[in-house]
PDB file of C-alpha atoms in Angstrom:
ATOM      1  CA  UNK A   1     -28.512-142.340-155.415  1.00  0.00           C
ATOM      2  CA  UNK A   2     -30.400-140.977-152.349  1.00  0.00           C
ATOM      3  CA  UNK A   3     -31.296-143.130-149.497  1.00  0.00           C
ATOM      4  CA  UNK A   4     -35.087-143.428-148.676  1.00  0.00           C
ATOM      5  CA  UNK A   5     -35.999-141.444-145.949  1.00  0.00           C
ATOM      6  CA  UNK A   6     -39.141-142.909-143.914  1.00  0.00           C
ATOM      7  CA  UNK A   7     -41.166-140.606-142.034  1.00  0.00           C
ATOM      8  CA  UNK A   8     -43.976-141.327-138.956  1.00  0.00           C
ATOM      9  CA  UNK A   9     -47.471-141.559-139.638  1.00  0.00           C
ATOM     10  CA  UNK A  10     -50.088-141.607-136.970  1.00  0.00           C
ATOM     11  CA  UNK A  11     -53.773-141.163-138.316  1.00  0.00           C
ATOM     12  CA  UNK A  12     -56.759-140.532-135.988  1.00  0.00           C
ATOM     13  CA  UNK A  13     -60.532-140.298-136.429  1.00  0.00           C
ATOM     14  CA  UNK A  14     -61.891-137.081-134.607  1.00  0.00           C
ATOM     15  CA  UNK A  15     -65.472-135.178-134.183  1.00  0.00           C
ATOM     16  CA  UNK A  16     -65.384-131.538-135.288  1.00  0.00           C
ATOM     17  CA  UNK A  17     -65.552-130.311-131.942  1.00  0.00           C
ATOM     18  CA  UNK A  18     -62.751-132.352-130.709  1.00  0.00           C
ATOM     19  CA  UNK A  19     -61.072-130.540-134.225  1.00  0.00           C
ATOM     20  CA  UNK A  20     -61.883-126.546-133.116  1.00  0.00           C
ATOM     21  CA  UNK A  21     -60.795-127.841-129.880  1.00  0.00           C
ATOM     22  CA  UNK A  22     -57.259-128.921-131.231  1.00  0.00           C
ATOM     23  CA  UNK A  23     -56.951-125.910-133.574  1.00  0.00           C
ATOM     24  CA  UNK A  24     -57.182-123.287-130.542  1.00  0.00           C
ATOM     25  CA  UNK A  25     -54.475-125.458-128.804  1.00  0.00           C
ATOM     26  CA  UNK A  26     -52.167-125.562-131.532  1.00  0.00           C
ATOM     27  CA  UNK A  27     -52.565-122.099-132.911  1.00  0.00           C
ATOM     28  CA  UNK A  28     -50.091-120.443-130.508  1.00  0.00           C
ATOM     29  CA  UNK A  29     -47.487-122.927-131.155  1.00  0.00           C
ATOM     30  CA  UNK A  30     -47.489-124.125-135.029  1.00  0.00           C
ATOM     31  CA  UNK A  31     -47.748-122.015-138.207  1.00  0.00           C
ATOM     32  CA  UNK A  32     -50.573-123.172-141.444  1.00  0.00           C
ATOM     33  CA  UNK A  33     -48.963-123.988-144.457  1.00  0.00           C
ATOM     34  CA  UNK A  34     -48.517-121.071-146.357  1.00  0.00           C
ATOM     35  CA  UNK A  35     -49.723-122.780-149.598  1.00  0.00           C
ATOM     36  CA  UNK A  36     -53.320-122.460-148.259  1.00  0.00           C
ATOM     37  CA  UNK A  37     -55.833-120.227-149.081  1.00  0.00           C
ATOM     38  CA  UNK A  38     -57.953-119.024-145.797  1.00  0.00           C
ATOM     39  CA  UNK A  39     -56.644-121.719-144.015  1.00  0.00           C
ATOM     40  CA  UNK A  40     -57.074-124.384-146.045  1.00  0.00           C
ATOM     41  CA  UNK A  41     -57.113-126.036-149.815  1.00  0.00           C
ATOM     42  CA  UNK A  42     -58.869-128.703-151.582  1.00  0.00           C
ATOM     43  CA  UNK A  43     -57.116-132.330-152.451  1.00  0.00           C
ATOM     44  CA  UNK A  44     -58.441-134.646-155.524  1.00  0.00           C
ATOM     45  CA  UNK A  45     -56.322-137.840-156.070  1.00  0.00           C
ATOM     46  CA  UNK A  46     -57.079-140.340-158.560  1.00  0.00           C
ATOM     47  CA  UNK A  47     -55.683-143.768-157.214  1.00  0.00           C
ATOM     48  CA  UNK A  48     -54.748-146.569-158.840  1.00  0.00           C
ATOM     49  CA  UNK A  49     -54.889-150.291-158.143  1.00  0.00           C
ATOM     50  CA  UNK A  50     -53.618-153.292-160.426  1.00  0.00           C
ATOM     51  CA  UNK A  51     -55.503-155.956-161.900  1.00  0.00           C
ATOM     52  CA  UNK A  52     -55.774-157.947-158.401  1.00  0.00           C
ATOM     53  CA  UNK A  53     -56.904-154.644-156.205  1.00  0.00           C
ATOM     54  CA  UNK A  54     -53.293-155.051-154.796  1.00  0.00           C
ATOM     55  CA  UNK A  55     -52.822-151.674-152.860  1.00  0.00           C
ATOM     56  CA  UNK A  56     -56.097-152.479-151.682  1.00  0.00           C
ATOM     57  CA  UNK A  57     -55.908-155.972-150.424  1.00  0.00           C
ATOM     58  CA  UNK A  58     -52.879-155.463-149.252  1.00  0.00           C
ATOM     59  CA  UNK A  59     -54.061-152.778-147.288  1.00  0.00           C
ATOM     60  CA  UNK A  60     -57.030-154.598-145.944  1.00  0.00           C
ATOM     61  CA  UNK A  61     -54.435-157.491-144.719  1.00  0.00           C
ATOM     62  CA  UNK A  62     -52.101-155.319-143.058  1.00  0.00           C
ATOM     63  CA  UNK A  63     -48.837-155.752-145.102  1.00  0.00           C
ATOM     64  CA  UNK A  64     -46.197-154.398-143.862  1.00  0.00           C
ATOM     65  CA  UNK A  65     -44.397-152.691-146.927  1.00  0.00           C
ATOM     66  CA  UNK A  66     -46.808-152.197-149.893  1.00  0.00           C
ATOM     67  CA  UNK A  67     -47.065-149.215-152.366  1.00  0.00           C
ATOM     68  CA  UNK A  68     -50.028-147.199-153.797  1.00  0.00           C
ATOM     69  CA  UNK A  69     -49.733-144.705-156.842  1.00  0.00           C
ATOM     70  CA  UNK A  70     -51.901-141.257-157.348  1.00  0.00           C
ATOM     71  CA  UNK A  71     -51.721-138.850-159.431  1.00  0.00           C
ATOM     72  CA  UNK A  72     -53.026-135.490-157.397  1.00  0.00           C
ATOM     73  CA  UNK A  73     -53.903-131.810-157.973  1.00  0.00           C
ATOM     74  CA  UNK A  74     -54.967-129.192-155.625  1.00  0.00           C
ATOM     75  CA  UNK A  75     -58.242-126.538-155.945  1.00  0.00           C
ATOM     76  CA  UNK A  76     -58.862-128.506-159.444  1.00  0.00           C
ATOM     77  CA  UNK A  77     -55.884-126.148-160.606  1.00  0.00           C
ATOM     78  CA  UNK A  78     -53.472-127.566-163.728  1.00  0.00           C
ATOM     79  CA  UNK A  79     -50.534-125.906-162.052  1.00  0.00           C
ATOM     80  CA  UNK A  80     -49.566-129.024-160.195  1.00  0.00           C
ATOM     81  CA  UNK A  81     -49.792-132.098-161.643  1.00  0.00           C
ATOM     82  CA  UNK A  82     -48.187-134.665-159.719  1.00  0.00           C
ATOM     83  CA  UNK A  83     -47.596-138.453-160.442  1.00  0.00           C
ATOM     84  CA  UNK A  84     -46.921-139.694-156.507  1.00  0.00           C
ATOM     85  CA  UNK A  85     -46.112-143.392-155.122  1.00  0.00           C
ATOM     86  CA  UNK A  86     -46.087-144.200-151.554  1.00  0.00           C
ATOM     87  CA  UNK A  87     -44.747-146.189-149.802  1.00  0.00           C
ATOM     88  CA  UNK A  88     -45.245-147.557-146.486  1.00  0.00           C
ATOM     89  CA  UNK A  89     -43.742-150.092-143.954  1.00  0.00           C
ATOM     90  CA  UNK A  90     -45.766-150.290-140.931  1.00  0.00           C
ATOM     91  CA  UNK A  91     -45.980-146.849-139.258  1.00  0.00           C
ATOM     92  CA  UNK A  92     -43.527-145.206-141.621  1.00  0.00           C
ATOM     93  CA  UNK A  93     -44.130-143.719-145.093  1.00  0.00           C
ATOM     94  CA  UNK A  94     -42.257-142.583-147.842  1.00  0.00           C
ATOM     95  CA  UNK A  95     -43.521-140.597-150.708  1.00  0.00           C
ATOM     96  CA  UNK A  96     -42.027-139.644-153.894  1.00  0.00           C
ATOM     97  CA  UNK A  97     -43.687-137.677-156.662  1.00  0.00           C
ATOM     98  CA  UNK A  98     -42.756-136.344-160.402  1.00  0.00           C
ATOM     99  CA  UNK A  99     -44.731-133.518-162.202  1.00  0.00           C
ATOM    100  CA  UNK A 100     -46.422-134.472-165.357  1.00  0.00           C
ATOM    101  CA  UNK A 101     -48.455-132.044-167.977  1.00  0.00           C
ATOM    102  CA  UNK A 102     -52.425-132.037-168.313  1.00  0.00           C
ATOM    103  CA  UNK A 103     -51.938-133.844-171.851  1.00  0.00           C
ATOM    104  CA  UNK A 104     -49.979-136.343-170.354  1.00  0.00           C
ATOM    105  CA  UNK A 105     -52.353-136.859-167.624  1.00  0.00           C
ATOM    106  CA  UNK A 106     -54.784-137.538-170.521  1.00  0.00           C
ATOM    107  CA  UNK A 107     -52.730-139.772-172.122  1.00  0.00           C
ATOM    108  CA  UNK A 108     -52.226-141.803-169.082  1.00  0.00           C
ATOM    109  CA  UNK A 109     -56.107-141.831-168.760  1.00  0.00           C
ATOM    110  CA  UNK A 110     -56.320-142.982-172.280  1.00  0.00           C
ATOM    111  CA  UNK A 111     -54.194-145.757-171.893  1.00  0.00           C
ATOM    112  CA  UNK A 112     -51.458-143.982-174.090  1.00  0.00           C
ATOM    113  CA  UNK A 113     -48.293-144.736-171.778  1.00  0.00           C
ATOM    114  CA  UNK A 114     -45.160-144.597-173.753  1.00  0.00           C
ATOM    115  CA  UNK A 115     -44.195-141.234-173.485  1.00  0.00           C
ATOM    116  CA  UNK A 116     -43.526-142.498-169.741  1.00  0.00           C
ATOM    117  CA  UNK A 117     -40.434-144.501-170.806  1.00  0.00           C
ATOM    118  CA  UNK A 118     -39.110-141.118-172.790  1.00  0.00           C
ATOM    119  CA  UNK A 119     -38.915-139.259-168.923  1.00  0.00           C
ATOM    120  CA  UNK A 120     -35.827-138.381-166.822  1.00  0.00           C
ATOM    121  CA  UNK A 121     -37.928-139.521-164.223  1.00  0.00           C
ATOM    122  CA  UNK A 122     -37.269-143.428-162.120  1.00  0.00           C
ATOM    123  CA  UNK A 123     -40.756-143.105-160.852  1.00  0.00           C
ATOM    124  CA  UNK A 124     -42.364-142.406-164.428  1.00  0.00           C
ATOM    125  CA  UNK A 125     -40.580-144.746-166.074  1.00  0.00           C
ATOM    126  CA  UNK A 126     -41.376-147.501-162.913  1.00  0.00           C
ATOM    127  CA  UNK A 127     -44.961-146.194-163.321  1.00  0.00           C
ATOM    128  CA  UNK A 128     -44.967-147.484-167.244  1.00  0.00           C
ATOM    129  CA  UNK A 129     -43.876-151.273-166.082  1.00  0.00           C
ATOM    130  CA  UNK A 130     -46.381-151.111-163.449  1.00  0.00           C
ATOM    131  CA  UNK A 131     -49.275-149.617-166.015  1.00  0.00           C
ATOM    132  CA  UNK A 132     -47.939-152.293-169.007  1.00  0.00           C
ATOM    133  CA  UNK A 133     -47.077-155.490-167.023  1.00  0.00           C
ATOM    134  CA  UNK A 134     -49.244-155.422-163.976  1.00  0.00           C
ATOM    135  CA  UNK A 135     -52.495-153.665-165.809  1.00  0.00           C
ATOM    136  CA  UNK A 136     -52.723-150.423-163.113  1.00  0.00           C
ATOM    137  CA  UNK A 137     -55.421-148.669-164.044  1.00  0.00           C
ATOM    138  CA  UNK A 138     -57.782-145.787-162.282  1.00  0.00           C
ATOM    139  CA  UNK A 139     -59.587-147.132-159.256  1.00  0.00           C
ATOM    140  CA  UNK A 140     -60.970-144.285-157.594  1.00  0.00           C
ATOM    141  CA  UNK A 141     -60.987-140.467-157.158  1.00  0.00           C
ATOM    142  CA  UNK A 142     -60.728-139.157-153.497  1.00  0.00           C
ATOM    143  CA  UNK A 143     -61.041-135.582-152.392  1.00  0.00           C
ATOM    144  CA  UNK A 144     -61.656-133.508-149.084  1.00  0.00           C
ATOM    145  CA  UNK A 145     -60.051-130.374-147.349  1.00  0.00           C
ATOM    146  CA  UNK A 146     -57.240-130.071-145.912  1.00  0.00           C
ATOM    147  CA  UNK A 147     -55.795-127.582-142.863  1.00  0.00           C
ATOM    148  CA  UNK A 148     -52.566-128.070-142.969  1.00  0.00           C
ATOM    149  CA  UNK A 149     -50.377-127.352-139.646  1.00  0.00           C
ATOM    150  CA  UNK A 150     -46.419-127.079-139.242  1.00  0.00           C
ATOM    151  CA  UNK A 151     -43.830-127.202-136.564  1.00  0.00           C
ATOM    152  CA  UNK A 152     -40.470-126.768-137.232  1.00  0.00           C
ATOM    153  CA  UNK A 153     -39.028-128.852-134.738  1.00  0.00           C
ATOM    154  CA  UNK A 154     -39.255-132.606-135.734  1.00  0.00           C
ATOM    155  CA  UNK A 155     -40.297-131.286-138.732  1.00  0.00           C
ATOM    156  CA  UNK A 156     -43.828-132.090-138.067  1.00  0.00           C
ATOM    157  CA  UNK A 157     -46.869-132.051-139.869  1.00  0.00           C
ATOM    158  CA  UNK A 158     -50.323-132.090-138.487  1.00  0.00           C
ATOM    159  CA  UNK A 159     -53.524-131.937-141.093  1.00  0.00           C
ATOM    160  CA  UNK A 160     -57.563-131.895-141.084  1.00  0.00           C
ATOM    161  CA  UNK A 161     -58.904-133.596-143.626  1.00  0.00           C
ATOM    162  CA  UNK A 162     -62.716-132.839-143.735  1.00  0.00           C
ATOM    163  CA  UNK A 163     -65.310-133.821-146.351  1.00  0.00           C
ATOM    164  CA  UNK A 164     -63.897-136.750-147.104  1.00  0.00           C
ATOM    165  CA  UNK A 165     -65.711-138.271-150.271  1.00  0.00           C
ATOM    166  CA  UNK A 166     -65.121-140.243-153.551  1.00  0.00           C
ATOM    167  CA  UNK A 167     -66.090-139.024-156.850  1.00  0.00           C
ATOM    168  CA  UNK A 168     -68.337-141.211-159.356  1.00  0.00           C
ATOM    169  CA  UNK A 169     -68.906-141.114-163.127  1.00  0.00           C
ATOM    170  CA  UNK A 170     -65.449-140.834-164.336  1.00  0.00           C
ATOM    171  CA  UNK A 171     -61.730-140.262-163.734  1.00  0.00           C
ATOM    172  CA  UNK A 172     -60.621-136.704-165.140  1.00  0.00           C
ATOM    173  CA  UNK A 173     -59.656-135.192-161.823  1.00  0.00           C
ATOM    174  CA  UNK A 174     -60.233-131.774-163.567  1.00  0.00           C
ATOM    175  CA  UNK A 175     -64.268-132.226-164.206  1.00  0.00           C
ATOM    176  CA  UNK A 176     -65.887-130.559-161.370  1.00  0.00           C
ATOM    177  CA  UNK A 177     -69.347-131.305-161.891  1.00  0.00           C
ATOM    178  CA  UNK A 178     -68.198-134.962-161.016  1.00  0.00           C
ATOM    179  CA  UNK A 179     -70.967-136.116-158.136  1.00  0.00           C
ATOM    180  CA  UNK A 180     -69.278-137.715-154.765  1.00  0.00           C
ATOM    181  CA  UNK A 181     -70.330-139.308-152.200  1.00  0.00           C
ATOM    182  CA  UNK A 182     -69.308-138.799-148.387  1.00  0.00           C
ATOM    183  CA  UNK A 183     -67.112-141.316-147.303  1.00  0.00           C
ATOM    184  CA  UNK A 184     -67.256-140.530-143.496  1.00  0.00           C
ATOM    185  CA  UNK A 185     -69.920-140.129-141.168  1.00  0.00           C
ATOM    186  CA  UNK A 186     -71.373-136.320-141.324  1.00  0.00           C
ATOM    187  CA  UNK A 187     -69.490-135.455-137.529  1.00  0.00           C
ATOM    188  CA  UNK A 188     -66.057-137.461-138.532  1.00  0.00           C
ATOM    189  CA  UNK A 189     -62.731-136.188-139.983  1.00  0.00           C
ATOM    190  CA  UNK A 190     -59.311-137.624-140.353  1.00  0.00           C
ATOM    191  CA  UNK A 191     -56.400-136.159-138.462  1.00  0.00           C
ATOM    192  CA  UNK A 192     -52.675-137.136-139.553  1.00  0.00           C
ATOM    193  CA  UNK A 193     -49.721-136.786-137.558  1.00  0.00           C
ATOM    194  CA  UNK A 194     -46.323-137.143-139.653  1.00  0.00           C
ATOM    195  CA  UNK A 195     -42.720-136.580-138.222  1.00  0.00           C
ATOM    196  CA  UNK A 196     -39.345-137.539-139.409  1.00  0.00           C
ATOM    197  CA  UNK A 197     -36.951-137.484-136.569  1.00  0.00           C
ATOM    198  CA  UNK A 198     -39.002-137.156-133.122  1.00  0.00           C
ATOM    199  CA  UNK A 199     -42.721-136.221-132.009  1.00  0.00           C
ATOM    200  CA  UNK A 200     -41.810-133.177-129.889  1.00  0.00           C
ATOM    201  CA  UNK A 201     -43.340-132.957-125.915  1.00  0.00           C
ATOM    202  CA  UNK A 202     -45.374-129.954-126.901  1.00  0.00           C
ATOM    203  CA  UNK A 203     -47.084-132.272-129.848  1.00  0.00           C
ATOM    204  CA  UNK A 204     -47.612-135.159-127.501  1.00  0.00           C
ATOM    205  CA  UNK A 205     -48.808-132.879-125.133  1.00  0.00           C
ATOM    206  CA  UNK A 206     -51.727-131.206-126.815  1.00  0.00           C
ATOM    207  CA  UNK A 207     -52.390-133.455-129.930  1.00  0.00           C
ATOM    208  CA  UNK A 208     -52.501-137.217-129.031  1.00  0.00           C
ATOM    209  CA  UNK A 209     -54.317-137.406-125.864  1.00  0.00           C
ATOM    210  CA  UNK A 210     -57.208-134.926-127.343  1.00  0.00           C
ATOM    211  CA  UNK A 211     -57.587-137.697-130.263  1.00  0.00           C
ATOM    212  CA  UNK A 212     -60.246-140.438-130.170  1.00  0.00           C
ATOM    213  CA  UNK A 213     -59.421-142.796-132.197  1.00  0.00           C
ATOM    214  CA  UNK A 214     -56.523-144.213-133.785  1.00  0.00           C
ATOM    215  CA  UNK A 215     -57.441-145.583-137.469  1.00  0.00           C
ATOM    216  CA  UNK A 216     -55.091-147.986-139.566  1.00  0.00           C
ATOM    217  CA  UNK A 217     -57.425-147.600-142.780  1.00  0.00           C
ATOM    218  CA  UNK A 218     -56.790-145.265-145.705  1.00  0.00           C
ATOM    219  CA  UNK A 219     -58.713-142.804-147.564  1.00  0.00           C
ATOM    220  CA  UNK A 220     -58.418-144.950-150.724  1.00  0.00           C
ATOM    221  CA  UNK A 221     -59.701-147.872-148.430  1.00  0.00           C
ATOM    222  CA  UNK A 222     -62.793-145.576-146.707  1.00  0.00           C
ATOM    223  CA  UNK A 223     -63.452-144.315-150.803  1.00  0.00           C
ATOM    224  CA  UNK A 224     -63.045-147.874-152.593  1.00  0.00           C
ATOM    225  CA  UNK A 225     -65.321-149.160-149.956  1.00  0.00           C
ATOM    226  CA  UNK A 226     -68.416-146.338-150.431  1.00  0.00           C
ATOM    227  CA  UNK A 227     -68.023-147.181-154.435  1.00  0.00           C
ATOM    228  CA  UNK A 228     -67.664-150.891-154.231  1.00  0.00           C
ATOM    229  CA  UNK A 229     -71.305-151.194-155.810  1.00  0.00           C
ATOM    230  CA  UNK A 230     -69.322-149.753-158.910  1.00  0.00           C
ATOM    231  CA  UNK A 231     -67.572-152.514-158.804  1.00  0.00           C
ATOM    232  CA  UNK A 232     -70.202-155.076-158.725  1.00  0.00           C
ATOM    233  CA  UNK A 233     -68.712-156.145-155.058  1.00  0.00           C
ATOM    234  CA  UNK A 234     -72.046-155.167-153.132  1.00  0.00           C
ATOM    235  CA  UNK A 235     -75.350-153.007-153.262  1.00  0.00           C
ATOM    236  CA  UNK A 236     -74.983-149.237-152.217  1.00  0.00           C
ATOM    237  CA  UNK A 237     -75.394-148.164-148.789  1.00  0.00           C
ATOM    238  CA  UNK A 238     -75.373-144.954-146.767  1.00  0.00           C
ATOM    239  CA  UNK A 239     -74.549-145.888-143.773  1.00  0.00           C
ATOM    240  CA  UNK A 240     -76.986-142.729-141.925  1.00  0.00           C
ATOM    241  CA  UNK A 241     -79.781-145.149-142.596  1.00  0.00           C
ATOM    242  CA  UNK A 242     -78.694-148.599-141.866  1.00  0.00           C
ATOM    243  CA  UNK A 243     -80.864-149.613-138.815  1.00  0.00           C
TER     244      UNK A 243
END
């Protein structure tokens, strides 16, 4: 059995500007992920949350170690399905993932969750208990772009992600026509630092001190919150016309 291994994860709130800014800085120095497609691809995660909004509260009260599941694709492509928990203790995350079909995705959504227990898969099979004994359902789809940038050294990753924005009217991550609703203010993005060993100078250097503001709160926290009138929790409000 393979030990976890925790990685670093410092998240910042940025303007665009401050975000072309970075980009010229860093484009001498790290590489884009080569799974992009001119520069960058699009994310859509359904999350899920147990019958007490646990990843959520738990969130919200700053637990230290606490776990959240997804299940994410990429460009609303069927070529990777992927079942992913995280977890996290403080600043450090760990993720681990297992591909599932598109039927099975259905079948999850469905409520149909005992092919899980017939997987090779811990996590799938950890993923049934969770869906069975502590009622996980959907909670909420979140999607944006990402630009995804690498350096070698520290194995560092540094990503964009703009547009961020939860989808309404359903869970099947493959419907596009789903409508969504921006989750940040129009000028705002989210910039993630992760690293497993050590931030190199060169990072330190050019991305941290050009950052505004460090965040603790999640996408799935920014998305539950702009669909929380779903929920019955409060009325709907964009926040561009709040006085």
């Amino acid at each position: 059995m393979s030990m976890e291994q925790y990685r670093h994860e410092l998240k910042y709130i940025i303007s665009y500007p401050e975000y072309e800014a970075l980009r010229r800085l860093m484009l001498p120095y790290f590489r884009l992920d080569p799974h992009a497609v001119n520069g960058e691809y699009m994310i859509r995660s359904l999350y899920f949350d147990d019958y007490y909004g646990s990843a959520y509260e738990e969130k919200e009260m700053g637990i230290y170690a606490r776990k959240k599941y997804r299940i994410r694709i990429y460009n609303y492509s069927d070529k990777s399905i992927r079942l992913e928990r995280k977890k996290k203790q403080g600043k450090y995350i760990y993720k681990e993932s297992a591909a599932i079909s598109k039927d099975e995705f259905y079948r999850i959504l469905d409520g149909d969750y005992s092919f899980l227990l017939e997987s090779d898969s811990n996590l799938l099979k950890e993923f049934y208990i969770e869906c069975v004994s502590n009622v996980l359902r959907p909670r909420v789809i979140v999607d944006y772009e990402r630009v995804p940038f690498m350096l070698e050294e520290g194995t560092v990753r540094v990503t964009f992600d703009k547009k961020v924005r939860a989808a309404v009217g359903g869970y099947d991550i493959f419907d596009e026509s789903l409508p969504t609703l921006s989750s940040l203010e129009g000028d705002r993005l989210i910039m993630e630092v992760k690293y497993t060993e050590f931030l190199p100078q060169l990072v330190r250097n050019i991305v941290i001190p050009s950052a505004s503001e460090m965040i603790a709160a999640s996408k799935y926290v920014i998305c539950c919150d702009k669909t929380a009138f779903l929920h019955k929790q409060q009325y709907y409000c964009d926040e561009k016309y709040v006085l």
